[in-house]
Amino acid sequence: MMITIRYFGLLTEVTGCTSEKINFSGTTIFDVKEVLFQKYKTLKNKDFQVAQNNELNTDKTKITSTEIALLPPFAGG
Amino acid sequence: MMITIRYFGLLTEVTGCTSEKINFSGTTIFDVKEVLFQKYKTLKNKDFQVAQNNELNTDKTKITSTEIALLPPFAGG
Amino acid sequence: MKNHKPKNAFRKGAITTEFIANSIAKHQVKTSIGAHNIFLGQVRADEINAKKVAAIDYTAHEDMANLKFHEIREAAFLRFDLSCMHIYHSIGNVNAGEICLFVFVSSKRRKEVFPAIEFIVEEIKAKVPIFGKEIFNDQSHQWKVNS
Amino acid sequence: MKNHKPKNAFRKGAITTEFIANSIAKHQVKTSIGAHNIFLGQVRADEINAKKVAAIDYTAHEDMANLKFHEIREAAFLRFDLSCMHIYHSIGNVNAGEICLFVFVSSKRRKEVFPAIEFIVEEIKAKVPIFGKEIFNDQSHQWKVNS
């Protein structure tokens, strides 16, 4: 299926975009990360969390949304 | 000696004035209070502290100033 | 900026929102500040025995009060890593809904301002000889006591 | 007044002192309020490797951020006895010395506002997906990380 990956903060500099659609056949956040680590070699060294449906997920979380967000460390305030 | 007694807050309603001079022959805050309790019978029932030189005193504190302040409970803020 | 000279903390009547805005604006040139914390005391229209507080008339032993404000300021600068600190208290009439106390602390880092503001406000309540006559809407009154 | 509807906490650019003054003024009709506490985050002109921060460009996962702001607000209303609570955060460019975060809590009694403001600010720092690009005076940049 096609899912949209959104990038924020310094991750937009790693990927060169703020969002992109990828063709995805896995089931978990871990699987999404594997695909992205293949595409962006330096992403693996970056500190980030993954969210879908506006909630943070763990590697084991099942993909239930067509939009996944990669969030670097927060800097609000 | 003549000393000035200053009254604040609700104490001004007990004494009917904000300050007065009294002729005083004692040596401590306790002595001042005795004089004032004689003059104002209801003062004894009031909750107050005594200050001279801008500092709170105890009954045993010696009189070193010609101005004594009677302070009811604080209500700042 | 630390200011260790005693000053007059009293302002006649209510503290206005314009005055507060101005105080904040003055700190925007101080670009080492990362966090401000502001406490405002507002006069409540408390209902006591079916009568409503319309205003508080504040009086004070002003010399002693300004000395106590100064001591509180010094103690806070010693305890906390603050860039700036300001304390203003009303004297005279302040209507219900109006502001009677304005405490303003600033620091490089936020962790300093939270305990500092609480310390200062509690010290003011406990140590500064200020008196409040609560005026009810029928013009009767009672004397406020801090809890 | 409790407001449990999710809302947009983001304001384009710096939060002005007029906006803050206005927010305070709006609470003066609420005469059951006795204490306000305001936290302001201000952009610091930090010097990093001999370069000075001139501004921060804030971006956010806005939908998620507004949900998190809402959850923080709900949690604070549950934990503390608050009359009102407002949170505003800048999005886009905020120059050094300007205000990027405005948290405003009000309560009948002062004891509630001190822990409430600290709780809210710490929760915002930890849970809200906001990102800050620190722009140096030579136009180079680095990404801010909360400590």
GROMACS .gro file of N, CA, C and O in nm, chain B residues 6 8-13 49 51 53-56 67 69-77, chain C residues 58 60-61 63-64 67-68 71 89 100-101 125-132 141 143-144 146:
model
  184
   83ARG      N    1   0.269   5.412   6.644
   83ARG     CA    2   0.192   5.412   6.518
   83ARG      C    3   0.102   5.289   6.515
   83ARG      O    4   0.145   5.178   6.549
   85PHE      N    5  -0.173   5.050   6.279
   85PHE     CA    6  -0.204   5.016   6.140
   85PHE      C    7  -0.329   4.927   6.132
   85PHE      O    8  -0.363   4.859   6.230
   86GLY      N    9  -0.390   4.928   6.014
   86GLY     CA   10  -0.502   4.839   5.986
   86GLY      C   11  -0.611   4.852   6.091
   86GLY      O   12  -0.646   4.962   6.132
   87LEU      N   13  -0.663   4.737   6.134
   87LEU     CA   14  -0.778   4.740   6.224
   87LEU      C   15  -0.746   4.804   6.360
   87LEU      O   16  -0.836   4.847   6.432
   88LEU      N   17  -0.617   4.811   6.394
   88LEU     CA   18  -0.580   4.873   6.523
   88LEU      C   19  -0.615   5.022   6.526
   88LEU      O   20  -0.640   5.078   6.632
   89THR      N   21  -0.619   5.084   6.409
   89THR     CA   22  -0.656   5.226   6.404
   89THR      C   23  -0.802   5.244   6.449
   89THR      O   24  -0.840   5.352   6.493
   90GLU      N   25  -0.880   5.138   6.434
   90GLU     CA   26  -1.020   5.145   6.478
   90GLU      C   27  -1.033   5.124   6.628
   90GLU      O   28  -1.129   5.169   6.690
  126GLN      N   29   0.163   4.239   6.616
  126GLN     CA   30   0.306   4.233   6.643
  126GLN      C   31   0.358   4.375   6.661
  126GLN      O   32   0.295   4.471   6.616
  128ALA      N   33   0.685   4.646   6.610
  128ALA     CA   34   0.809   4.669   6.536
  128ALA      C   35   0.871   4.801   6.577
  128ALA      O   36   0.799   4.897   6.608
  130ASN      N   37   1.240   5.034   6.442
  130ASN     CA   38   1.350   5.035   6.345
  130ASN      C   39   1.323   4.938   6.229
  130ASN      O   40   1.414   4.871   6.180
  131ASN      N   41   1.198   4.929   6.190
  131ASN     CA   42   1.157   4.845   6.076
  131ASN      C   43   1.178   4.695   6.097
  131ASN      O   44   1.182   4.619   5.999
  132GLU      N   45   1.193   4.652   6.222
  132GLU     CA   46   1.207   4.508   6.249
  132GLU      C   47   1.108   4.466   6.356
  132GLU      O   48   1.080   4.541   6.450
  133LEU      N   49   1.058   4.342   6.342
  133LEU     CA   50   0.968   4.289   6.444
  133LEU      C   51   1.042   4.266   6.575
  133LEU      O   52   1.160   4.227   6.575
  144GLU      N   53   1.011   5.559   6.793
  144GLU     CA   54   0.888   5.525   6.719
  144GLU      C   55   0.865   5.375   6.724
  144GLU      O   56   0.952   5.296   6.688
  146ALA      N   57   0.580   5.066   6.622
  146ALA     CA   58   0.465   5.039   6.535
  146ALA      C   59   0.391   4.914   6.580
  146ALA      O   60   0.453   4.812   6.610
  147LEU      N   61   0.260   4.922   6.585
  147LEU     CA   62   0.176   4.805   6.617
  147LEU      C   63   0.113   4.754   6.488
  147LEU      O   64   0.036   4.827   6.423
  148LEU      N   65   0.144   4.630   6.455
  148LEU     CA   66   0.106   4.576   6.325
  148LEU      C   67   0.010   4.459   6.339
  148LEU      O   68   0.047   4.354   6.390
  149PRO      N   69  -0.110   4.472   6.290
  149PRO     CA   70  -0.203   4.357   6.290
  149PRO      C   71  -0.160   4.257   6.182
  149PRO      O   72  -0.062   4.281   6.112
  150PRO      N   73  -0.229   4.144   6.169
  150PRO     CA   74  -0.188   4.042   6.071
  150PRO      C   75  -0.173   4.101   5.930
  150PRO      O   76  -0.254   4.184   5.887
  151PHE      N   77  -0.073   4.053   5.860
  151PHE     CA   78  -0.042   4.107   5.727
  151PHE      C   79  -0.142   4.055   5.624
  151PHE      O   80  -0.191   3.943   5.635
  152ALA      N   81  -0.166   4.136   5.523
  152ALA     CA   82  -0.265   4.098   5.422
  152ALA      C   83  -0.220   4.139   5.282
  152ALA      O   84  -0.301   4.167   5.194
  153GLY      N   85  -0.088   4.139   5.260
  153GLY     CA   86  -0.038   4.178   5.127
  153GLY      C   87  -0.068   4.073   5.022
  153GLY      O   88  -0.089   3.957   5.054
  154GLY      N   89  -0.072   4.116   4.898
  154GLY     CA   90  -0.082   4.022   4.785
  154GLY      C   91  -0.220   3.998   4.736
  154GLY      O   92  -0.316   3.999   4.803
  212TYR      N   93  -0.571   4.922   5.044
  212TYR     CA   94  -0.444   4.878   5.102
  212TYR      C   95  -0.372   4.994   5.170
  212TYR      O   96  -0.360   5.103   5.115
  214ALA      N   97  -0.005   5.042   5.443
  214ALA     CA   98   0.117   4.968   5.478
  214ALA      C   99   0.203   5.052   5.570
  214ALA      O  100   0.192   5.175   5.573
  215HIS      N  101   0.287   4.984   5.645
  215HIS     CA  102   0.400   5.051   5.711
  215HIS      C  103   0.504   5.060   5.600
  215HIS      O  104   0.585   4.968   5.581
  217ASP      N  105   0.784   5.223   5.505
  217ASP     CA  106   0.929   5.211   5.520
  217ASP      C  107   0.970   5.067   5.551
  217ASP      O  108   1.061   5.011   5.488
  218MET      N  109   0.901   5.011   5.648
  218MET     CA  110   0.932   4.873   5.685
  218MET      C  111   0.902   4.778   5.569
  218MET      O  112   0.980   4.686   5.540
  221LEU      N  113   1.171   4.792   5.314
  221LEU     CA  114   1.289   4.721   5.363
  221LEU      C  115   1.269   4.570   5.349
  221LEU      O  116   1.360   4.497   5.305
  222LYS      N  117   1.149   4.522   5.384
  222LYS     CA  118   1.121   4.378   5.374
  222LYS      C  119   1.123   4.332   5.228
  222LYS      O  120   1.176   4.225   5.197
  225GLU      N  121   1.480   4.296   5.139
  225GLU     CA  122   1.540   4.174   5.197
  225GLU      C  123   1.496   4.049   5.122
  225GLU      O  124   1.575   3.956   5.101
  243HIS      N  125   0.350   4.642   4.451
  243HIS     CA  126   0.228   4.619   4.528
  243HIS      C  127   0.146   4.747   4.529
  243HIS      O  128   0.201   4.856   4.542
  254CYS      N  129  -0.335   4.375   4.230
  254CYS     CA  130  -0.276   4.443   4.346
  254CYS      C  131  -0.132   4.400   4.371
  254CYS      O  132  -0.061   4.465   4.449
  255LEU      N  133  -0.088   4.291   4.310
  255LEU     CA  134   0.050   4.244   4.330
  255LEU      C  135   0.105   4.192   4.198
  255LEU      O  136   0.038   4.117   4.128
  279LYS      N  137   0.375   3.754   5.147
  279LYS     CA  138   0.254   3.731   5.228
  279LYS      C  139   0.289   3.725   5.376
  279LYS      O  140   0.213   3.771   5.461
  280ALA      N  141   0.403   3.663   5.408
  280ALA     CA  142   0.438   3.639   5.549
  280ALA      C  143   0.507   3.756   5.616
  280ALA      O  144   0.490   3.779   5.735
  281LYS      N  145   0.586   3.833   5.541
  281LYS     CA  146   0.679   3.926   5.607
  281LYS      C  147   0.658   4.073   5.582
  281LYS      O  148   0.722   4.156   5.647
  282VAL      N  149   0.573   4.108   5.486
  282VAL     CA  150   0.562   4.250   5.453
  282VAL      C  151   0.438   4.311   5.519
  282VAL      O  152   0.326   4.262   5.500
  283PRO      N  153   0.459   4.418   5.599
  283PRO     CA  154   0.346   4.478   5.673
  283PRO      C  155   0.254   4.561   5.584
  283PRO      O  156   0.266   4.682   5.576
  284ILE      N  157   0.164   4.488   5.519
  284ILE     CA  158   0.061   4.549   5.434
  284ILE      C  159  -0.073   4.506   5.490
  284ILE      O  160  -0.089   4.392   5.534
  285PHE      N  161  -0.168   4.598   5.489
  285PHE     CA  162  -0.299   4.573   5.549
  285PHE      C  163  -0.407   4.601   5.447
  285PHE      O  164  -0.393   4.694   5.366
  286GLY      N  165  -0.512   4.519   5.451
  286GLY     CA  166  -0.616   4.531   5.349
  286GLY      C  167  -0.754   4.542   5.413
  286GLY      O  168  -0.797   4.454   5.486
  295HIS      N  169  -1.719   4.719   5.602
  295HIS     CA  170  -1.587   4.662   5.571
  295HIS      C  171  -1.545   4.558   5.673
  295HIS      O  172  -1.603   4.546   5.781
  297TRP      N  173  -1.139   4.355   5.789
  297TRP     CA  174  -0.995   4.354   5.763
  297TRP      C  175  -0.951   4.218   5.714
  297TRP      O  176  -0.975   4.117   5.778
  298LYS      N  177  -0.884   4.218   5.600
  298LYS     CA  178  -0.835   4.096   5.537
  298LYS      C  179  -0.719   4.037   5.617
  298LYS      O  180  -0.636   4.111   5.670
  300ASN      N  181  -0.424   3.723   5.565
  300ASN     CA  182  -0.370   3.623   5.471
  300ASN      C  183  -0.382   3.482   5.527
  300ASN      O  184  -0.360   3.460   5.645
   0.00000   0.00000   0.00000
